[in-house]
GROMACS .gro file of C-alpha atoms in nm:
model
  320
    1UNK     CA    1   3.364   4.403  -0.032
    2UNK     CA    2   3.689   4.467  -0.198
    3UNK     CA    3   3.681   4.620  -0.522
    4UNK     CA    4   3.760   4.462  -0.834
    5UNK     CA    5   4.091   4.605  -0.977
    6UNK     CA    6   4.185   4.580  -1.333
    7UNK     CA    7   4.520   4.664  -1.468
    8UNK     CA    8   4.625   4.658  -1.838
    9UNK     CA    9   4.964   4.594  -1.949
   10UNK     CA   10   4.846   4.525  -2.316
   11UNK     CA   11   4.847   4.824  -2.536
   12UNK     CA   12   4.497   4.888  -2.678
   13UNK     CA   13   4.597   4.827  -3.020
   14UNK     CA   14   4.809   4.511  -2.952
   15UNK     CA   15   4.548   4.255  -3.031
   16UNK     CA   16   4.520   4.421  -3.398
   17UNK     CA   17   4.886   4.450  -3.454
   18UNK     CA   18   4.927   4.103  -3.329
   19UNK     CA   19   4.674   3.955  -3.562
   20UNK     CA   20   4.809   4.143  -3.851
   21UNK     CA   21   5.163   4.018  -3.791
   22UNK     CA   22   5.037   3.647  -3.737
   23UNK     CA   23   4.843   3.657  -4.062
   24UNK     CA   24   5.120   3.825  -4.277
   25UNK     CA   25   5.364   3.572  -4.145
   26UNK     CA   26   5.126   3.240  -4.125
   27UNK     CA   27   4.972   3.277  -4.486
   28UNK     CA   28   5.321   3.367  -4.653
   29UNK     CA   29   5.481   3.052  -4.474
   30UNK     CA   30   5.541   2.693  -4.608
   31UNK     CA   31   5.342   2.536  -4.482
   32UNK     CA   32   5.099   2.804  -4.404
   33UNK     CA   33   4.993   2.836  -4.058
   34UNK     CA   34   4.783   3.057  -3.831
   35UNK     CA   35   4.782   3.045  -3.430
   36UNK     CA   36   4.521   2.889  -3.251
   37UNK     CA   37   4.461   3.220  -2.999
   38UNK     CA   38   4.257   3.370  -3.287
   39UNK     CA   39   3.992   3.117  -3.260
   40UNK     CA   40   3.861   3.271  -2.963
   41UNK     CA   41   3.646   3.584  -3.041
   42UNK     CA   42   3.295   3.578  -2.874
   43UNK     CA   43   3.160   3.313  -3.132
   44UNK     CA   44   3.485   3.093  -3.086
   45UNK     CA   45   3.452   3.104  -2.729
   46UNK     CA   46   3.094   3.011  -2.734
   47UNK     CA   47   3.181   2.714  -2.980
   48UNK     CA   48   3.480   2.609  -2.746
   49UNK     CA   49   3.236   2.587  -2.435
   50UNK     CA   50   3.038   2.364  -2.639
   51UNK     CA   51   3.311   2.154  -2.736
   52UNK     CA   52   3.405   2.086  -2.349
   53UNK     CA   53   3.058   1.914  -2.302
   54UNK     CA   54   3.096   1.684  -2.615
   55UNK     CA   55   3.097   1.324  -2.538
   56UNK     CA   56   3.427   1.276  -2.733
   57UNK     CA   57   3.631   1.566  -2.551
   58UNK     CA   58   3.755   1.422  -2.219
   59UNK     CA   59   4.019   1.712  -2.134
   60UNK     CA   60   3.778   1.959  -1.945
   61UNK     CA   61   3.606   1.675  -1.728
   62UNK     CA   62   3.919   1.513  -1.649
   63UNK     CA   63   4.088   1.838  -1.525
   64UNK     CA   64   3.784   1.901  -1.323
   65UNK     CA   65   3.776   1.582  -1.178
   66UNK     CA   66   4.143   1.618  -1.038
   67UNK     CA   67   4.067   1.963  -0.914
   68UNK     CA   68   3.774   1.861  -0.736
   69UNK     CA   69   3.945   1.577  -0.568
   70UNK     CA   70   4.287   1.738  -0.522
   71UNK     CA   71   4.221   2.089  -0.448
   72UNK     CA   72   4.290   2.030  -0.056
   73UNK     CA   73   4.620   1.873  -0.127
   74UNK     CA   74   4.715   2.150  -0.367
   75UNK     CA   75   4.606   2.377  -0.073
   76UNK     CA   76   4.815   2.195   0.177
   77UNK     CA   77   5.143   2.176  -0.024
   78UNK     CA   78   5.114   2.517  -0.135
   79UNK     CA   79   4.979   2.743   0.161
   80UNK     CA   80   4.933   2.998  -0.121
   81UNK     CA   81   4.799   3.349  -0.008
   82UNK     CA   82   4.807   3.451  -0.372
   83UNK     CA   83   4.641   3.262  -0.669
   84UNK     CA   84   4.752   3.379  -1.024
   85UNK     CA   85   4.574   3.223  -1.306
   86UNK     CA   86   4.704   3.261  -1.666
   87UNK     CA   87   4.458   3.243  -1.937
   88UNK     CA   88   4.176   3.261  -1.677
   89UNK     CA   89   3.870   3.304  -1.911
   90UNK     CA   90   3.574   3.250  -1.689
   91UNK     CA   91   3.766   3.123  -1.402
   92UNK     CA   92   3.512   2.839  -1.364
   93UNK     CA   93   3.754   2.542  -1.265
   94UNK     CA   94   3.945   2.781  -1.026
   95UNK     CA   95   3.682   2.800  -0.802
   96UNK     CA   96   3.806   2.457  -0.655
   97UNK     CA   97   4.154   2.604  -0.559
   98UNK     CA   98   3.979   2.933  -0.426
   99UNK     CA   99   3.752   2.730  -0.217
  100UNK     CA  100   4.036   2.515  -0.097
  101UNK     CA  101   4.298   2.773  -0.040
  102UNK     CA  102   4.170   2.889   0.308
  103UNK     CA  103   4.459   3.165   0.359
  104UNK     CA  104   4.398   3.275   0.021
  105UNK     CA  105   4.401   3.667   0.025
  106UNK     CA  106   4.438   3.774  -0.338
  107UNK     CA  107   4.339   3.624  -0.682
  108UNK     CA  108   4.517   3.764  -1.004
  109UNK     CA  109   4.341   3.637  -1.316
  110UNK     CA  110   4.542   3.723  -1.643
  111UNK     CA  111   4.378   3.732  -1.961
  112UNK     CA  112   4.379   3.921  -2.307
  113UNK     CA  113   4.001   3.957  -2.264
  114UNK     CA  114   3.886   4.250  -2.085
  115UNK     CA  115   3.540   4.152  -2.108
  116UNK     CA  116   3.594   3.801  -1.964
  117UNK     CA  117   3.809   3.912  -1.682
  118UNK     CA  118   3.547   4.207  -1.567
  119UNK     CA  119   3.250   3.948  -1.586
  120UNK     CA  120   3.454   3.632  -1.394
  121UNK     CA  121   3.597   3.907  -1.159
  122UNK     CA  122   3.294   4.085  -1.074
  123UNK     CA  123   3.119   3.742  -0.988
  124UNK     CA  124   3.421   3.647  -0.767
  125UNK     CA  125   3.377   3.973  -0.587
  126UNK     CA  126   3.036   3.909  -0.522
  127UNK     CA  127   3.045   3.558  -0.377
  128UNK     CA  128   3.407   3.637  -0.205
  129UNK     CA  129   3.384   3.983  -0.068
  130UNK     CA  130   3.699   3.924   0.152
  131UNK     CA  131   3.918   3.818  -0.156
  132UNK     CA  132   4.103   4.074  -0.331
  133UNK     CA  133   4.057   4.028  -0.703
  134UNK     CA  134   4.324   4.230  -0.925
  135UNK     CA  135   4.278   4.147  -1.268
  136UNK     CA  136   4.559   4.198  -1.548
  137UNK     CA  137   4.490   4.215  -1.913
  138UNK     CA  138   4.813   4.078  -2.057
  139UNK     CA  139   4.921   3.824  -2.308
  140UNK     CA  140   5.077   3.527  -2.112
  141UNK     CA  141   5.299   3.425  -2.408
  142UNK     CA  142   5.467   3.793  -2.392
  143UNK     CA  143   5.659   3.956  -2.119
  144UNK     CA  144   5.452   3.939  -1.814
  145UNK     CA  145   5.456   4.168  -1.495
  146UNK     CA  146   5.249   4.060  -1.172
  147UNK     CA  147   5.093   4.330  -0.922
  148UNK     CA  148   5.241   4.311  -0.556
  149UNK     CA  149   5.055   4.074  -0.354
  150UNK     CA  150   5.137   3.823  -0.059
  151UNK     CA  151   5.355   3.523  -0.071
  152UNK     CA  152   5.377   3.226  -0.104
  153UNK     CA  153   5.208   3.251  -0.484
  154UNK     CA  154   5.073   2.979  -0.665
  155UNK     CA  155   5.044   3.038  -1.073
  156UNK     CA  156   4.801   2.820  -1.247
  157UNK     CA  157   4.819   2.723  -1.612
  158UNK     CA  158   4.521   2.509  -1.658
  159UNK     CA  159   4.311   2.346  -1.928
  160UNK     CA  160   4.633   2.181  -2.101
  161UNK     CA  161   4.706   2.517  -2.308
  162UNK     CA  162   5.058   2.468  -2.269
  163UNK     CA  163   5.048   2.198  -2.514
  164UNK     CA  164   4.942   2.470  -2.788
  165UNK     CA  165   5.294   2.602  -2.767
  166UNK     CA  166   5.581   2.458  -2.967
  167UNK     CA  167   5.873   2.316  -2.770
  168UNK     CA  168   6.085   2.620  -2.805
  169UNK     CA  169   5.792   2.837  -2.728
  170UNK     CA  170   5.703   2.628  -2.420
  171UNK     CA  171   6.064   2.647  -2.286
  172UNK     CA  172   6.051   3.028  -2.293
  173UNK     CA  173   5.720   3.043  -2.153
  174UNK     CA  174   5.818   2.828  -1.852
  175UNK     CA  175   6.129   3.026  -1.814
  176UNK     CA  176   5.914   3.336  -1.804
  177UNK     CA  177   5.694   3.182  -1.534
  178UNK     CA  178   5.982   3.080  -1.314
  179UNK     CA  179   6.089   3.467  -1.334
  180UNK     CA  180   5.801   3.557  -1.186
  181UNK     CA  181   5.846   3.336  -0.898
  182UNK     CA  182   6.047   3.345  -0.578
  183UNK     CA  183   6.154   3.042  -0.368
  184UNK     CA  184   5.857   2.885  -0.222
  185UNK     CA  185   5.614   2.978  -0.498
  186UNK     CA  186   5.450   2.705  -0.714
  187UNK     CA  187   5.327   2.633  -1.031
  188UNK     CA  188   5.017   2.424  -1.118
  189UNK     CA  189   5.031   2.287  -1.464
  190UNK     CA  190   4.756   2.112  -1.652
  191UNK     CA  191   4.874   1.855  -1.932
  192UNK     CA  192   4.682   1.644  -2.180
  193UNK     CA  193   4.852   1.299  -2.173
  194UNK     CA  194   4.972   1.069  -2.438
  195UNK     CA  195   4.702   0.783  -2.519
  196UNK     CA  196   4.555   0.592  -2.779
  197UNK     CA  197   4.537   0.785  -3.139
  198UNK     CA  198   4.154   0.712  -3.180
  199UNK     CA  199   4.076   0.890  -2.868
  200UNK     CA  200   4.274   1.176  -2.937
  201UNK     CA  201   4.165   1.231  -3.281
  202UNK     CA  202   3.791   1.190  -3.189
  203UNK     CA  203   3.837   1.467  -2.920
  204UNK     CA  204   3.970   1.684  -3.211
  205UNK     CA  205   3.709   1.567  -3.465
  206UNK     CA  206   3.380   1.520  -3.294
  207UNK     CA  207   3.082   1.336  -3.478
  208UNK     CA  208   2.857   1.663  -3.436
  209UNK     CA  209   3.103   1.892  -3.605
  210UNK     CA  210   3.157   2.139  -3.371
  211UNK     CA  211   3.506   2.114  -3.357
  212UNK     CA  212   3.490   2.179  -3.728
  213UNK     CA  213   3.294   2.497  -3.710
  214UNK     CA  214   3.527   2.604  -3.415
  215UNK     CA  215   3.822   2.551  -3.651
  216UNK     CA  216   3.679   2.739  -3.956
  217UNK     CA  217   3.603   3.021  -3.696
  218UNK     CA  218   3.932   3.153  -3.748
  219UNK     CA  219   3.885   3.223  -4.109
  220UNK     CA  220   3.570   3.445  -3.991
  221UNK     CA  221   3.786   3.635  -3.772
  222UNK     CA  222   4.035   3.706  -4.045
  223UNK     CA  223   3.753   3.805  -4.259
  224UNK     CA  224   3.605   4.033  -4.018
  225UNK     CA  225   3.910   4.190  -3.898
  226UNK     CA  226   4.123   4.235  -4.203
  227UNK     CA  227   3.858   4.240  -4.478
  228UNK     CA  228   3.985   3.883  -4.624
  229UNK     CA  229   3.753   3.697  -4.841
  230UNK     CA  230   3.818   3.328  -4.692
  231UNK     CA  231   3.514   3.114  -4.795
  232UNK     CA  232   3.484   2.874  -4.492
  233UNK     CA  233   3.279   2.588  -4.728
  234UNK     CA  234   3.580   2.564  -4.931
  235UNK     CA  235   3.779   2.439  -4.672
  236UNK     CA  236   3.746   2.108  -4.458
  237UNK     CA  237   3.852   2.052  -4.098
  238UNK     CA  238   4.130   1.795  -4.053
  239UNK     CA  239   4.263   1.654  -3.729
  240UNK     CA  240   4.560   1.427  -3.744
  241UNK     CA  241   4.793   1.269  -3.468
  242UNK     CA  242   5.154   1.305  -3.532
  243UNK     CA  243   5.309   1.018  -3.373
  244UNK     CA  244   5.671   1.164  -3.392
  245UNK     CA  245   5.603   1.466  -3.221
  246UNK     CA  246   5.330   1.340  -3.004
  247UNK     CA  247   5.084   1.608  -3.072
  248UNK     CA  248   4.750   1.643  -3.255
  249UNK     CA  249   4.760   1.884  -3.546
  250UNK     CA  250   4.424   2.057  -3.673
  251UNK     CA  251   4.439   2.204  -4.014
  252UNK     CA  252   4.176   2.332  -4.280
  253UNK     CA  253   4.212   2.191  -4.607
  254UNK     CA  254   4.138   2.361  -4.931
  255UNK     CA  255   3.874   2.169  -5.119
  256UNK     CA  256   3.981   2.325  -5.466
  257UNK     CA  257   4.264   2.558  -5.593
  258UNK     CA  258   4.168   2.914  -5.483
  259UNK     CA  259   4.309   3.252  -5.424
  260UNK     CA  260   4.210   3.433  -5.093
  261UNK     CA  261   4.255   3.808  -5.052
  262UNK     CA  262   4.341   4.005  -4.735
  263UNK     CA  263   4.305   4.356  -4.842
  264UNK     CA  264   4.424   4.506  -4.506
  265UNK     CA  265   4.750   4.354  -4.566
  266UNK     CA  266   4.773   4.369  -4.942
  267UNK     CA  267   4.800   3.983  -4.974
  268UNK     CA  268   4.663   3.750  -5.223
  269UNK     CA  269   4.739   3.387  -5.114
  270UNK     CA  270   4.705   3.094  -5.338
  271UNK     CA  271   4.597   2.770  -5.222
  272UNK     CA  272   4.646   2.462  -5.424
  273UNK     CA  273   4.384   2.188  -5.406
  274UNK     CA  274   4.443   1.982  -5.097
  275UNK     CA  275   4.657   2.232  -4.953
  276UNK     CA  276   4.644   2.244  -4.556
  277UNK     CA  277   4.653   2.534  -4.326
  278UNK     CA  278   4.765   2.437  -3.994
  279UNK     CA  279   4.558   2.609  -3.732
  280UNK     CA  280   4.650   2.460  -3.395
  281UNK     CA  281   4.911   2.213  -3.233
  282UNK     CA  282   4.810   2.030  -2.942
  283UNK     CA  283   5.098   1.821  -2.771
  284UNK     CA  284   5.040   1.551  -2.524
  285UNK     CA  285   5.270   1.463  -2.249
  286UNK     CA  286   5.443   1.203  -2.067
  287UNK     CA  287   5.536   1.283  -1.694
  288UNK     CA  288   5.904   1.232  -1.743
  289UNK     CA  289   5.916   1.493  -2.048
  290UNK     CA  290   5.696   1.729  -1.828
  291UNK     CA  291   5.947   1.688  -1.526
  292UNK     CA  292   6.221   1.759  -1.778
  293UNK     CA  293   6.083   2.083  -1.924
  294UNK     CA  294   6.011   2.196  -1.558
  295UNK     CA  295   6.357   2.113  -1.445
  296UNK     CA  296   6.497   2.312  -1.748
  297UNK     CA  297   6.328   2.602  -1.647
  298UNK     CA  298   6.417   2.607  -1.298
  299UNK     CA  299   6.127   2.435  -1.130
  300UNK     CA  300   6.116   2.099  -0.953
  301UNK     CA  301   5.810   1.863  -0.987
  302UNK     CA  302   5.700   1.770  -0.650
  303UNK     CA  303   5.325   1.643  -0.713
  304UNK     CA  304   5.166   1.438  -1.006
  305UNK     CA  305   4.798   1.388  -0.993
  306UNK     CA  306   4.573   1.224  -1.284
  307UNK     CA  307   4.230   1.140  -1.345
  308UNK     CA  308   4.067   0.812  -1.271
  309UNK     CA  309   4.150   0.696  -1.627
  310UNK     CA  310   4.509   0.841  -1.636
  311UNK     CA  311   4.412   1.077  -1.926
  312UNK     CA  312   4.507   1.422  -1.792
  313UNK     CA  313   4.763   1.524  -1.534
  314UNK     CA  314   4.794   1.807  -1.288
  315UNK     CA  315   5.159   1.868  -1.167
  316UNK     CA  316   5.268   2.101  -0.900
  317UNK     CA  317   5.621   2.227  -0.931
  318UNK     CA  318   5.829   2.467  -0.674
  319UNK     CA  319   6.059   2.758  -0.759
  320UNK     CA  320   6.395   2.621  -0.677
   0.00000   0.00000   0.00000
């Protein structure tokens, strides 16, 4: 059995420093913002898993459907010997690719969470003893380096997470991914598609209120880590469709005028009644837009697959 290897490229204190910087910048900006990556502490991850099973939230099911139906085609198109997954989490959906890639030698999951990497990696090593698993603790939105591994390589970025990046951030991210690839390597990208506004809003504002609790969890994270005194009950969850930018925005709306203190940063933040704090952008895509962004990064779109209801897409692009 190949042992699980773990490499840390993220400094031990990087998460704390990044949180401090994001909260300092976001709560003093106009309008106020917090990045969505801070949803995902242990409780936030549990809530998101619950969200993926809700009837309103289709992206996870739609992407899994495509992977189940098309994994063999992806394998045939790439002949990948190394699979790299960015933001791997539990690596659950990736099993379809691992099973289909008959010549696979190495799997490289990349995530900021050491515990998630270790848990998923150990399970894979137990199930696939012939597979080399080399986990990398890193932030995929920062500078990335990958361990040496056989080519060709397939980099997978699933779940529609690309949509959480603003356009300039997406361009920088795709360019960074391209810099990791050699000619013949490929990128498998998950993107949620533009569709009826009511369907989109329901996916981010479910009837059971799970997404509302998930959204407010970012306040609990800031309270715990930075000693802030956010009162989650003093904010309401809001999800709106921005027609011009073609993205969903999740926000937290202050129910009354209030001042929130963040002692670790020496901040006192005033909220007006009705003022909104943006916590997530989730862009939705069209094929021509995805192709253009890939081309700008030096990648060529070669395959485009959607689920049966055309809700979600997986695209395969090759390094030129």
